[in-house]
Amino acid sequence: MAANVQDVVMLVGDSLTQRGWEHGGFAQLLAEAYIRKLDVINRGLGGYQTDWAIPICEQIFAKQHEQHHVPQVKLLTIWYGANDAASAPNPQHVPIDRYKANLSHIINMVKSPTSAYYSPETRIILITPPPVNTKQWVGTPRVFETTRSYAEAVKEVGEKDNVPVADVWTKIFDAAGRSEEACEKYLNDGLHLTSDGYNIVFHAIMDIVARVYPELDPTWEAHGRMQTVFTLWDQVNVQNPRPSLMKRKVQL
Amino acid sequence: MAANVQDVVMLVGDSLTQRGWEHGGFAQLLAEAYIRKLDVINRGLGGYQTDWAIPICEQIFAKQHEQHHVPQVKLLTIWYGANDAASAPNPQHVPIDRYKANLSHIINMVKSPTSAYYSPETRIILITPPPVNTKQWVGTPRVFETTRSYAEAVKEVGEKDNVPVADVWTKIFDAAGRSEEACEKYLNDGLHLTSDGYNIVFHAIMDIVARVYPELDPTWEAHGRMQTVFTLWDQVNVQNPRPSLMKRKVQL
């Protein structure tokens, strides 16, 4: 019985997305930034890679004929690769060419006018996997240079499909002075992010929003582009409140 | 184009709810606890009181004929009073008897079989306003004993309407050794909560869930009652993944 009141930011990905609801995670930071404007829907699935993501996206994206009943996804982040880059024969491994094809497939589910899931109002941001600190990580094998190449692959897909990329691999590696060990400030176990790491992710997303999708900029600096769905309390007409309490368009 | 995949926890209230997306806020903690099971929808509106909440709830609750298109609200928290308790003639002030009637009205929108918004699957938790530390607070006037009486009023409504109450007024005041000044550990400005304060709110909610609504207990200890919508990655059938990736009922 939740009416559709706010449109959404949807996050798809693996454990890096799933853990985004932790203190200081990027989902938490986005939810705080978009409060009263857009809801944040976290569809991160720990351990998943892009082969498995496609059947998931077929279920979590609405088909065109369903779209007038459901919230619009105004912003979609796509963040896979940390598991695709696992070394073969681990079942999580996806070869890099198929990884790129899978990312393109997911993008085109949303962007292609012939797709059943076509959603022209959805703005997409691709996110690169962060560096892996193999000195810290004790799970299924990862190779530093392999993850780097998967991050490069995301940038190639972004270029080809004309989707902006939050290159958190480079931003985190640069913040760590380009030292694998120094990445531990940003990676709590060598693979997953600390709140410092998530802070970089959040700001990389918001930078792209401000530059590429300014109509979705929720900050005060962009005041006038987005308003809250329900009016601020000091704008309520105290004598006759009801008309002033009707929901409004968020984007002006 | 967000398909309905997960049902939701909906939070309605004032700024105490709105700020629940901050680091360590109760929305963030609930989102983390219910990850991959239920989405958390924050409908907190800073400065609002129960007179204004009723027209809002008429828009954010789905009517019965819309309910098969929208996510079910499995858990609803109702948390007003911090502004209703403001001193007259502040426009936020709602007299205590009307405050109680308004809370009952919102509850019965959901619970009454004759209501257009009737939603028998929705479990409700009422939350009392926290104590106000008048030594800290510099906004529109509040009186310590008045807020206490509004917290008592919530308990009366809960009793009358058979809805469990998270009595955070008492839990915070007790945690502060029943000293108004010592509440500053839990109140960052005398009215709004610190992460320590929100931690008390979160645990008060989860205690009620475990005792009264155990079918909604997301913890490992209650394992078997709720499962993730999509299977854990190590349960994916690697040879033939698609059937194992179909969404599932969360409640068993």
GROMACS .gro file of N, CA and C in nm, chain A residues 1-6 8 10 17-19 21-24 27-29 31-32 35-36 39-48 51-56 58-63 66-67 69-73 76 90-92 110 117-119 121-122 140 195 230-234 236-238 241-242 244-247, chain B residues 1-6 8 10 17-19 21-24 27-29 31-32 35-36 39-48 51-56 58-63 66-67 69-73 76 90-92 110 117-119 121-122 140 195 230-234 236-238 241-242 244-247:
model
  462
    1MET      N    1   0.081  -0.121   0.000
    1MET     CA    2   0.000   0.000   0.000
    1MET      C    3   0.084   0.127   0.000
    2ALA      N    4   0.205   0.115  -0.058
    2ALA     CA    5   0.289   0.235  -0.075
    2ALA      C    6   0.257   0.296  -0.210
    3ALA      N    7   0.194   0.412  -0.211
    3ALA     CA    8   0.165   0.478  -0.338
    3ALA      C    9   0.295   0.525  -0.401
    4ASN      N   10   0.293   0.540  -0.533
    4ASN     CA   11   0.411   0.592  -0.603
    4ASN      C   12   0.415   0.742  -0.587
    5VAL      N   13   0.503   0.789  -0.503
    5VAL     CA   14   0.510   0.931  -0.470
    5VAL      C   15   0.641   0.991  -0.519
    6GLN      N   16   0.748   0.917  -0.500
    6GLN     CA   17   0.878   0.967  -0.545
    6GLN      C   18   0.933   0.872  -0.650
    8VAL      N   19   1.290   0.729  -0.842
    8VAL     CA   20   1.398   0.662  -0.770
    8VAL      C   21   1.535   0.674  -0.836
   10MET      N   22   1.821   0.399  -0.873
   10MET     CA   23   1.840   0.255  -0.855
   10MET      C   24   1.988   0.220  -0.869
   17THR      N   25   2.783  -0.267  -0.400
   17THR     CA   26   2.656  -0.195  -0.397
   17THR      C   27   2.572  -0.239  -0.277
   18GLN      N   28   2.563  -0.370  -0.257
   18GLN     CA   29   2.482  -0.420  -0.144
   18GLN      C   30   2.522  -0.354  -0.013
   19ARG      N   31   2.652  -0.343   0.011
   19ARG     CA   32   2.700  -0.283   0.136
   19ARG      C   33   2.686  -0.131   0.139
   21TRP      N   34   2.444   0.040   0.202
   21TRP     CA   35   2.359   0.088   0.311
   21TRP      C   36   2.431   0.098   0.444
   22GLU      N   37   2.557   0.055   0.449
   22GLU     CA   38   2.630   0.070   0.576
   22GLU      C   39   2.650   0.219   0.608
   23HIS      N   40   2.689   0.250   0.732
   23HIS     CA   41   2.723   0.388   0.772
   23HIS      C   42   2.821   0.444   0.671
   24GLY      N   43   2.791   0.555   0.611
   24GLY     CA   44   2.886   0.616   0.519
   24GLY      C   45   2.893   0.547   0.384
   27ALA      N   46   2.499   0.434  -0.081
   27ALA     CA   47   2.351   0.435  -0.083
   27ALA      C   48   2.300   0.528   0.027
   28GLN      N   49   2.359   0.516   0.145
   28GLN     CA   50   2.319   0.603   0.256
   28GLN      C   51   2.342   0.750   0.218
   29LEU      N   52   2.456   0.780   0.160
   29LEU     CA   53   2.487   0.918   0.124
   29LEU      C   54   2.393   0.970   0.016
   31ALA      N   55   2.084   0.856  -0.036
   31ALA     CA   56   1.950   0.868   0.024
   31ALA      C   57   1.940   0.999   0.102
   32GLU      N   58   2.050   1.034   0.171
   32GLU     CA   59   2.051   1.160   0.246
   32GLU      C   60   2.046   1.279   0.149
   35ILE      N   61   1.688   1.307  -0.012
   35ILE     CA   62   1.573   1.299   0.080
   35ILE      C   63   1.458   1.389   0.032
   36ARG      N   64   1.338   1.335   0.033
   36ARG     CA   65   1.215   1.406  -0.007
   36ARG      C   66   1.210   1.436  -0.157
   39ASP      N   67   1.364   0.836  -0.399
   39ASP     CA   68   1.399   0.722  -0.313
   39ASP      C   69   1.520   0.650  -0.373
   40VAL      N   70   1.597   0.587  -0.287
   40VAL     CA   71   1.711   0.507  -0.333
   40VAL      C   72   1.677   0.359  -0.316
   41ILE      N   73   1.686   0.287  -0.426
   41ILE     CA   74   1.653   0.144  -0.428
   41ILE      C   75   1.784   0.069  -0.452
   42ASN      N   76   1.825  -0.011  -0.354
   42ASN     CA   77   1.952  -0.082  -0.362
   42ASN      C   78   1.928  -0.225  -0.411
   43ARG      N   79   1.977  -0.255  -0.530
   43ARG     CA   80   1.964  -0.391  -0.585
   43ARG      C   81   2.102  -0.455  -0.599
   44GLY      N   82   2.190  -0.425  -0.503
   44GLY     CA   83   2.320  -0.490  -0.500
   44GLY      C   84   2.308  -0.632  -0.449
   45LEU      N   85   2.376  -0.724  -0.517
   45LEU     CA   86   2.371  -0.866  -0.481
   45LEU      C   87   2.514  -0.917  -0.465
   46GLY      N   88   2.553  -0.941  -0.340
   46GLY     CA   89   2.689  -0.983  -0.311
   46GLY      C   90   2.730  -1.107  -0.390
   47GLY      N   91   2.849  -1.104  -0.446
   47GLY     CA   92   2.903  -1.221  -0.516
   47GLY      C   93   2.861  -1.233  -0.661
   48TYR      N   94   2.764  -1.152  -0.704
   48TYR     CA   95   2.713  -1.164  -0.841
   48TYR      C   96   2.810  -1.100  -0.940
   51ASP      N   97   2.716  -1.209  -1.585
   51ASP     CA   98   2.634  -1.315  -1.646
   51ASP      C   99   2.503  -1.332  -1.570
   52TRP      N  100   2.516  -1.329  -1.437
   52TRP     CA  101   2.398  -1.349  -1.351
   52TRP      C  102   2.315  -1.221  -1.341
   53ALA      N  103   2.379  -1.109  -1.364
   53ALA     CA  104   2.308  -0.981  -1.350
   53ALA      C  105   2.199  -0.964  -1.457
   54ILE      N  106   2.220  -1.020  -1.574
   54ILE     CA  107   2.123  -0.998  -1.682
   54ILE      C  108   1.985  -1.054  -1.646
   55PRO      N  109   1.976  -1.181  -1.602
   55PRO     CA  110   1.842  -1.228  -1.561
   55PRO      C  111   1.785  -1.148  -1.443
   56ILE      N  112   1.872  -1.096  -1.358
   56ILE     CA  113   1.824  -1.012  -1.246
   56ILE      C  114   1.766  -0.882  -1.301
   58GLU      N  115   1.639  -0.826  -1.582
   58GLU     CA  116   1.511  -0.851  -1.650
   58GLU      C  117   1.394  -0.852  -1.551
   59GLN      N  118   1.425  -0.874  -1.423
   59GLN     CA  119   1.319  -0.877  -1.322
   59GLN      C  120   1.306  -0.745  -1.245
   60ILE      N  121   1.414  -0.671  -1.234
   60ILE     CA  122   1.407  -0.549  -1.153
   60ILE      C  123   1.381  -0.423  -1.236
   61PHE      N  124   1.400  -0.434  -1.369
   61PHE     CA  125   1.358  -0.324  -1.455
   61PHE      C  126   1.214  -0.352  -1.499
   62ALA      N  127   1.131  -0.249  -1.500
   62ALA     CA  128   0.993  -0.269  -1.545
   62ALA      C  129   0.988  -0.267  -1.697
   63LYS      N  130   0.900  -0.353  -1.753
   63LYS     CA  131   0.877  -0.348  -1.897
   63LYS      C  132   0.794  -0.225  -1.931
   66GLU      N  133   0.443  -0.185  -1.815
   66GLU     CA  134   0.424  -0.173  -1.670
   66GLU      C  135   0.462  -0.034  -1.620
   67GLN      N  136   0.527   0.044  -1.704
   67GLN     CA  137   0.597   0.162  -1.652
   67GLN      C  138   0.506   0.271  -1.599
   69HIS      N  139   0.270   0.224  -1.401
   69HIS     CA  140   0.229   0.188  -1.265
   69HIS      C  141   0.342   0.201  -1.163
   70VAL      N  142   0.464   0.222  -1.209
   70VAL     CA  143   0.579   0.208  -1.118
   70VAL      C  144   0.661   0.337  -1.118
   71PRO      N  145   0.746   0.352  -1.016
   71PRO     CA  146   0.830   0.473  -1.012
   71PRO      C  147   0.926   0.475  -1.132
   72GLN      N  148   0.952   0.594  -1.182
   72GLN     CA  149   1.056   0.609  -1.285
   72GLN      C  150   1.193   0.601  -1.219
   73VAL      N  151   1.284   0.533  -1.286
   73VAL     CA  152   1.424   0.536  -1.243
   73VAL      C  153   1.488   0.657  -1.309
   76LEU      N  154   2.039   0.561  -1.267
   76LEU     CA  155   2.073   0.418  -1.251
   76LEU      C  156   2.225   0.407  -1.246
   90ASN      N  157   3.722  -2.002  -1.085
   90ASN     CA  158   3.616  -1.960  -0.993
   90ASN      C  159   3.488  -1.932  -1.073
   91PRO      N  160   3.373  -1.984  -1.027
   91PRO     CA  161   3.249  -1.966  -1.106
   91PRO      C  162   3.208  -1.820  -1.119
   92GLN      N  163   3.265  -1.732  -1.038
   92GLN     CA  164   3.231  -1.590  -1.052
   92GLN      C  165   3.301  -1.527  -1.173
  110VAL      N  166   1.806  -0.054  -2.124
  110VAL     CA  167   1.744   0.073  -2.084
  110VAL      C  168   1.742   0.174  -2.199
  117TYR      N  169   1.246  -0.297  -2.214
  117TYR     CA  170   1.270  -0.221  -2.091
  117TYR      C  171   1.309  -0.076  -2.119
  118TYR      N  172   1.293  -0.034  -2.242
  118TYR     CA  173   1.334   0.101  -2.283
  118TYR      C  174   1.279   0.206  -2.187
  119SER      N  175   1.368   0.294  -2.141
  119SER     CA  176   1.328   0.393  -2.042
  119SER      C  177   1.407   0.521  -2.068
  121GLU      N  178   1.386   0.822  -1.988
  121GLU     CA  179   1.408   0.922  -1.883
  121GLU      C  180   1.517   0.878  -1.784
  122THR      N  181   1.569   0.756  -1.800
  122THR     CA  182   1.668   0.705  -1.705
  122THR      C  183   1.808   0.749  -1.745
  140THR      N  184   3.843  -1.556  -0.246
  140THR     CA  185   3.876  -1.621  -0.373
  140THR      C  186   3.974  -1.532  -0.450
  195SER      N  187   3.427   0.359   0.468
  195SER     CA  188   3.347   0.480   0.443
  195SER      C  189   3.431   0.583   0.366
  230PHE      N  190   0.693   1.719  -0.123
  230PHE     CA  191   0.599   1.793  -0.037
  230PHE      C  192   0.667   1.920   0.011
  231THR      N  193   0.589   2.025   0.024
  231THR     CA  194   0.644   2.156   0.054
  231THR      C  195   0.714   2.159   0.189
  232LEU      N  196   0.803   2.255   0.206
  232LEU     CA  197   0.867   2.275   0.336
  232LEU      C  198   0.762   2.325   0.436
  233TRP      N  199   0.780   2.285   0.563
  233TRP     CA  200   0.673   2.310   0.661
  233TRP      C  201   0.639   2.458   0.675
  234ASP      N  202   0.740   2.545   0.657
  234ASP     CA  203   0.710   2.687   0.679
  234ASP      C  204   0.642   2.750   0.557
  236VAL      N  205   0.365   2.583   0.444
  236VAL     CA  206   0.228   2.533   0.455
  236VAL      C  207   0.135   2.650   0.485
  237ASN      N  208   0.023   2.654   0.415
  237ASN     CA  209  -0.076   2.758   0.442
  237ASN      C  210  -0.153   2.718   0.568
  238VAL      N  211  -0.124   2.786   0.676
  238VAL     CA  212  -0.177   2.745   0.806
  238VAL      C  213  -0.329   2.758   0.811
  241PRO      N  214  -0.453   2.446   0.501
  241PRO     CA  215  -0.332   2.370   0.468
  241PRO      C  216  -0.345   2.276   0.349
  242ARG      N  217  -0.460   2.214   0.331
  242ARG     CA  218  -0.469   2.101   0.237
  242ARG      C  219  -0.415   2.131   0.096
  244SER      N  220  -0.192   2.330   0.000
  244SER     CA  221  -0.046   2.348   0.001
  244SER      C  222   0.027   2.218   0.031
  245LEU      N  223  -0.048   2.113   0.066
  245LEU     CA  224   0.015   1.984   0.101
  245LEU      C  225   0.005   1.881  -0.011
  246MET      N  226  -0.039   1.924  -0.129
  246MET     CA  227  -0.047   1.830  -0.240
  246MET      C  228   0.091   1.805  -0.299
  247LYS      N  229   0.116   1.680  -0.339
  247LYS     CA  230   0.249   1.647  -0.392
  247LYS      C  231   0.276   1.724  -0.521
  253MET      N  232   1.083   0.293  -1.431
  253MET     CA  233   1.102   0.155  -1.480
  253MET      C  234   1.159   0.064  -1.373
  254ALA      N  235   1.126   0.099  -1.244
  254ALA     CA  236   1.164   0.009  -1.135
  254ALA      C  237   1.050  -0.089  -1.111
  255ALA      N  238   1.072  -0.215  -1.144
  255ALA     CA  239   0.968  -0.314  -1.119
  255ALA      C  240   0.950  -0.332  -0.969
  256ASN      N  241   0.830  -0.377  -0.929
  256ASN     CA  242   0.807  -0.406  -0.788
  256ASN      C  243   0.868  -0.540  -0.755
  257VAL      N  244   0.980  -0.536  -0.685
  257VAL     CA  245   1.054  -0.658  -0.655
  257VAL      C  246   1.053  -0.685  -0.505
  258GLN      N  247   1.069  -0.581  -0.428
  258GLN     CA  248   1.070  -0.597  -0.283
  258GLN      C  249   0.955  -0.517  -0.223
  260VAL      N  250   0.806  -0.323   0.130
  260VAL     CA  251   0.877  -0.211   0.194
  260VAL      C  252   0.847  -0.197   0.342
  262MET      N  253   0.788   0.135   0.556
  262MET     CA  254   0.765   0.278   0.534
  262MET      C  255   0.772   0.352   0.667
  269THR      N  256   1.224   1.155   1.159
  269THR     CA  257   1.221   1.049   1.057
  269THR      C  258   1.303   1.092   0.935
  270GLN      N  259   1.281   1.218   0.888
  270GLN     CA  260   1.353   1.265   0.770
  270GLN      C  261   1.503   1.247   0.786
  271ARG      N  262   1.555   1.280   0.904
  271ARG     CA  263   1.700   1.268   0.927
  271ARG      C  264   1.747   1.124   0.949
  273TRP      N  265   1.807   0.907   0.746
  273TRP     CA  266   1.906   0.862   0.646
  273TRP      C  267   2.048   0.908   0.679
  274GLU      N  268   2.065   0.986   0.784
  274GLU     CA  269   2.203   1.024   0.820
  274GLU      C  270   2.282   0.901   0.864
  275HIS      N  271   2.414   0.913   0.871
  275HIS     CA  272   2.500   0.805   0.924
  275HIS      C  273   2.444   0.760   1.058
  276GLY      N  274   2.416   0.634   1.073
  276GLY     CA  275   2.369   0.584   1.202
  276GLY      C  276   2.225   0.619   1.232
  279ALA      N  277   1.674   0.495   0.968
  279ALA     CA  278   1.643   0.450   0.832
  279ALA      C  279   1.762   0.373   0.775
  280GLN      N  280   1.880   0.430   0.794
  280GLN     CA  281   2.002   0.362   0.745
  280GLN      C  282   2.017   0.226   0.812
  281LEU      N  283   1.995   0.219   0.942
  281LEU     CA  284   2.011   0.092   1.014
  281LEU      C  285   1.905  -0.010   0.968
  283ALA      N  286   1.758  -0.010   0.670
  283ALA     CA  287   1.792  -0.049   0.531
  283ALA      C  288   1.902  -0.154   0.530
  284GLU      N  289   1.998  -0.138   0.620
  284GLU     CA  290   2.107  -0.235   0.630
  284GLU      C  291   2.052  -0.370   0.679
  287ILE      N  292   1.835  -0.543   0.399
  287ILE     CA  293   1.895  -0.546   0.265
  287ILE      C  294   1.854  -0.676   0.193
  288ARG      N  295   1.814  -0.663   0.069
  288ARG     CA  296   1.774  -0.775  -0.018
  288ARG      C  297   1.642  -0.840   0.026
  291ASP      N  298   1.266  -0.295   0.098
  291ASP     CA  299   1.318  -0.159   0.079
  291ASP      C  300   1.267  -0.069   0.191
  292VAL      N  301   1.343   0.032   0.225
  292VAL     CA  302   1.300   0.130   0.325
  292VAL      C  303   1.264   0.260   0.254
  293ILE      N  304   1.142   0.304   0.276
  293ILE     CA  305   1.090   0.426   0.213
  293ILE      C  306   1.071   0.529   0.324
  294ASN      N  307   1.146   0.637   0.315
  294ASN     CA  308   1.144   0.740   0.419
  294ASN      C  309   1.050   0.853   0.377
  295ARG      N  310   0.940   0.867   0.450
  295ARG     CA  311   0.845   0.975   0.421
  295ARG      C  312   0.840   1.073   0.539
  296GLY      N  313   0.957   1.094   0.599
  296GLY     CA  314   0.968   1.194   0.705
  296GLY      C  315   0.969   1.334   0.647
  297LEU      N  316   0.894   1.424   0.707
  297LEU     CA  317   0.883   1.562   0.659
  297LEU      C  318   0.911   1.655   0.776
  298GLY      N  319   1.029   1.718   0.771
  298GLY     CA  320   1.071   1.806   0.880
  298GLY      C  321   0.969   1.913   0.911
  299GLY      N  322   0.942   1.936   1.038
  299GLY     CA  323   0.853   2.042   1.081
  299GLY      C  324   0.705   2.007   1.081
  300TYR      N  325   0.670   1.893   1.021
  300TYR     CA  326   0.528   1.858   1.010
  300TYR      C  327   0.473   1.806   1.142
  303ASP      N  328  -0.178   1.724   1.211
  303ASP     CA  329  -0.283   1.784   1.127
  303ASP      C  330  -0.243   1.779   0.981
  304TRP      N  331  -0.118   1.811   0.955
  304TRP     CA  332  -0.069   1.814   0.817
  304TRP      C  333  -0.036   1.673   0.766
  305ALA      N  334  -0.011   1.582   0.860
  305ALA     CA  335   0.025   1.446   0.820
  305ALA      C  336  -0.090   1.373   0.753
  306ILE      N  337  -0.213   1.404   0.792
  306ILE     CA  338  -0.326   1.329   0.737
  306ILE      C  339  -0.339   1.347   0.586
  307PRO      N  340  -0.338   1.471   0.534
  307PRO     CA  341  -0.340   1.484   0.386
  307PRO      C  342  -0.218   1.420   0.319
  308ILE      N  343  -0.106   1.420   0.389
  308ILE     CA  344   0.013   1.354   0.332
  308ILE      C  345  -0.011   1.203   0.324
  310GLU      N  346  -0.280   1.045   0.299
  310GLU     CA  347  -0.378   1.014   0.193
  310GLU      C  348  -0.310   1.004   0.056
  311GLN      N  349  -0.192   1.064   0.043
  311GLN     CA  350  -0.121   1.058  -0.085
  311GLN      C  351  -0.012   0.951  -0.088
  312ILE      N  352   0.042   0.917   0.028
  312ILE     CA  353   0.154   0.821   0.027
  312ILE      C  354   0.109   0.678   0.056
  313PHE      N  355  -0.012   0.661   0.108
  313PHE     CA  356  -0.069   0.526   0.119
  313PHE      C  357  -0.147   0.499  -0.009
  314ALA      N  358  -0.135   0.379  -0.061
  314ALA     CA  359  -0.211   0.344  -0.182
  314ALA      C  360  -0.354   0.306  -0.143
  315LYS      N  361  -0.447   0.344  -0.229
  315LYS     CA  362  -0.585   0.300  -0.208
  315LYS      C  363  -0.597   0.152  -0.247
  318GLU      N  364  -0.550   0.036  -0.596
  318GLU     CA  365  -0.416   0.053  -0.653
  318GLU      C  366  -0.318  -0.053  -0.599
  319GLN      N  367  -0.360  -0.124  -0.495
  319GLN     CA  368  -0.262  -0.200  -0.417
  319GLN      C  369  -0.197  -0.315  -0.493
  321HIS      N  370  -0.076  -0.298  -0.778
  321HIS     CA  371   0.031  -0.245  -0.864
  321HIS      C  372   0.152  -0.199  -0.785
  322VAL      N  373   0.141  -0.191  -0.654
  322VAL     CA  374   0.245  -0.122  -0.575
  322VAL      C  375   0.302  -0.215  -0.469
  323PRO      N  376   0.420  -0.180  -0.415
  323PRO     CA  377   0.476  -0.265  -0.310
  323PRO      C  378   0.387  -0.265  -0.187
  324GLN      N  379   0.380  -0.380  -0.120
  324GLN     CA  380   0.310  -0.385   0.009
  324GLN      C  381   0.398  -0.321   0.115
  325VAL      N  382   0.333  -0.245   0.203
  325VAL     CA  383   0.404  -0.196   0.322
  325VAL      C  384   0.393  -0.304   0.428
  328LEU      N  385   0.516  -0.039   0.906
  328LEU     CA  386   0.494   0.106   0.901
  328LEU      C  387   0.527   0.164   1.038
  342ASN      N  388   0.253   2.881   1.823
  342ASN     CA  389   0.329   2.832   1.707
  342ASN      C  390   0.237   2.750   1.617
  343PRO      N  391   0.242   2.772   1.483
  343PRO     CA  392   0.149   2.700   1.395
  343PRO      C  393   0.171   2.549   1.394
  344GLN      N  394   0.287   2.504   1.446
  344GLN     CA  395   0.310   2.360   1.452
  344GLN      C  396   0.231   2.294   1.566
  362VAL      N  397  -0.517   0.257   0.788
  362VAL     CA  398  -0.453   0.131   0.750
  362VAL      C  399  -0.530   0.010   0.805
  369TYR      N  400  -0.790   0.290   0.236
  369TYR     CA  401  -0.646   0.257   0.241
  369TYR      C  402  -0.621   0.128   0.319
  370TYR      N  403  -0.726   0.055   0.350
  370TYR     CA  404  -0.715  -0.067   0.431
  370TYR      C  405  -0.605  -0.159   0.378
  371SER      N  406  -0.518  -0.201   0.468
  371SER     CA  407  -0.403  -0.281   0.427
  371SER      C  408  -0.371  -0.381   0.537
  373GLU      N  409  -0.209  -0.647   0.563
  373GLU     CA  410  -0.076  -0.707   0.577
  373GLU      C  411   0.024  -0.611   0.641
  374THR      N  412  -0.016  -0.486   0.664
  374THR     CA  413   0.076  -0.386   0.719
  374THR      C  414   0.080  -0.393   0.871
  392THR      N  415   1.195   2.703   1.801
  392THR     CA  416   1.063   2.742   1.852
  392THR      C  417   1.039   2.672   1.987
  447SER      N  418   2.354   0.973   1.658
  447SER     CA  419   2.351   0.832   1.621
  447SER      C  420   2.329   0.744   1.745
  482PHE      N  421   1.652  -1.252  -0.398
  482PHE     CA  422   1.734  -1.327  -0.493
  482PHE      C  423   1.832  -1.414  -0.414
  483THR      N  424   1.859  -1.531  -0.465
  483THR     CA  425   1.939  -1.629  -0.392
  483THR      C  426   2.081  -1.578  -0.365
  484LEU      N  427   2.144  -1.636  -0.264
  484LEU     CA  428   2.284  -1.604  -0.236
  484LEU      C  429   2.370  -1.658  -0.350
  485TRP      N  430   2.479  -1.588  -0.379
  485TRP     CA  431   2.555  -1.620  -0.501
  485TRP      C  432   2.608  -1.762  -0.502
  486ASP      N  433   2.640  -1.816  -0.383
  486ASP     CA  434   2.697  -1.952  -0.384
  486ASP      C  435   2.589  -2.059  -0.398
  488VAL      N  436   2.374  -2.015  -0.663
  488VAL     CA  437   2.341  -2.008  -0.806
  488VAL      C  438   2.386  -2.137  -0.874
  489ASN      N  439   2.298  -2.192  -0.956
  489ASN     CA  440   2.333  -2.312  -1.032
  489ASN      C  441   2.422  -2.270  -1.150
  490VAL      N  442   2.550  -2.297  -1.138
  490VAL     CA  443   2.648  -2.244  -1.233
  490VAL      C  444   2.625  -2.300  -1.374
  493PRO      N  445   2.218  -2.123  -1.474
  493PRO     CA  446   2.188  -2.025  -1.369
  493PRO      C  447   2.046  -1.970  -1.369
  494ARG      N  448   1.986  -1.952  -1.485
  494ARG     CA  449   1.864  -1.872  -1.493
  494ARG      C  450   1.753  -1.914  -1.395
  496SER      N  451   1.769  -2.055  -1.115
  496SER     CA  452   1.806  -2.028  -0.975
  496SER      C  453   1.810  -1.878  -0.946
  497LEU      N  454   1.795  -1.796  -1.050
  497LEU     CA  455   1.802  -1.650  -1.032
  497LEU      C  456   1.664  -1.584  -1.034
  498MET      N  457   1.558  -1.666  -1.031
  498MET     CA  458   1.424  -1.607  -1.029
  498MET      C  459   1.391  -1.555  -0.889
  499LYS      N  460   1.320  -1.441  -0.884
  499LYS     CA  461   1.289  -1.383  -0.753
  499LYS      C  462   1.198  -1.475  -0.672
   0.00000   0.00000   0.00000
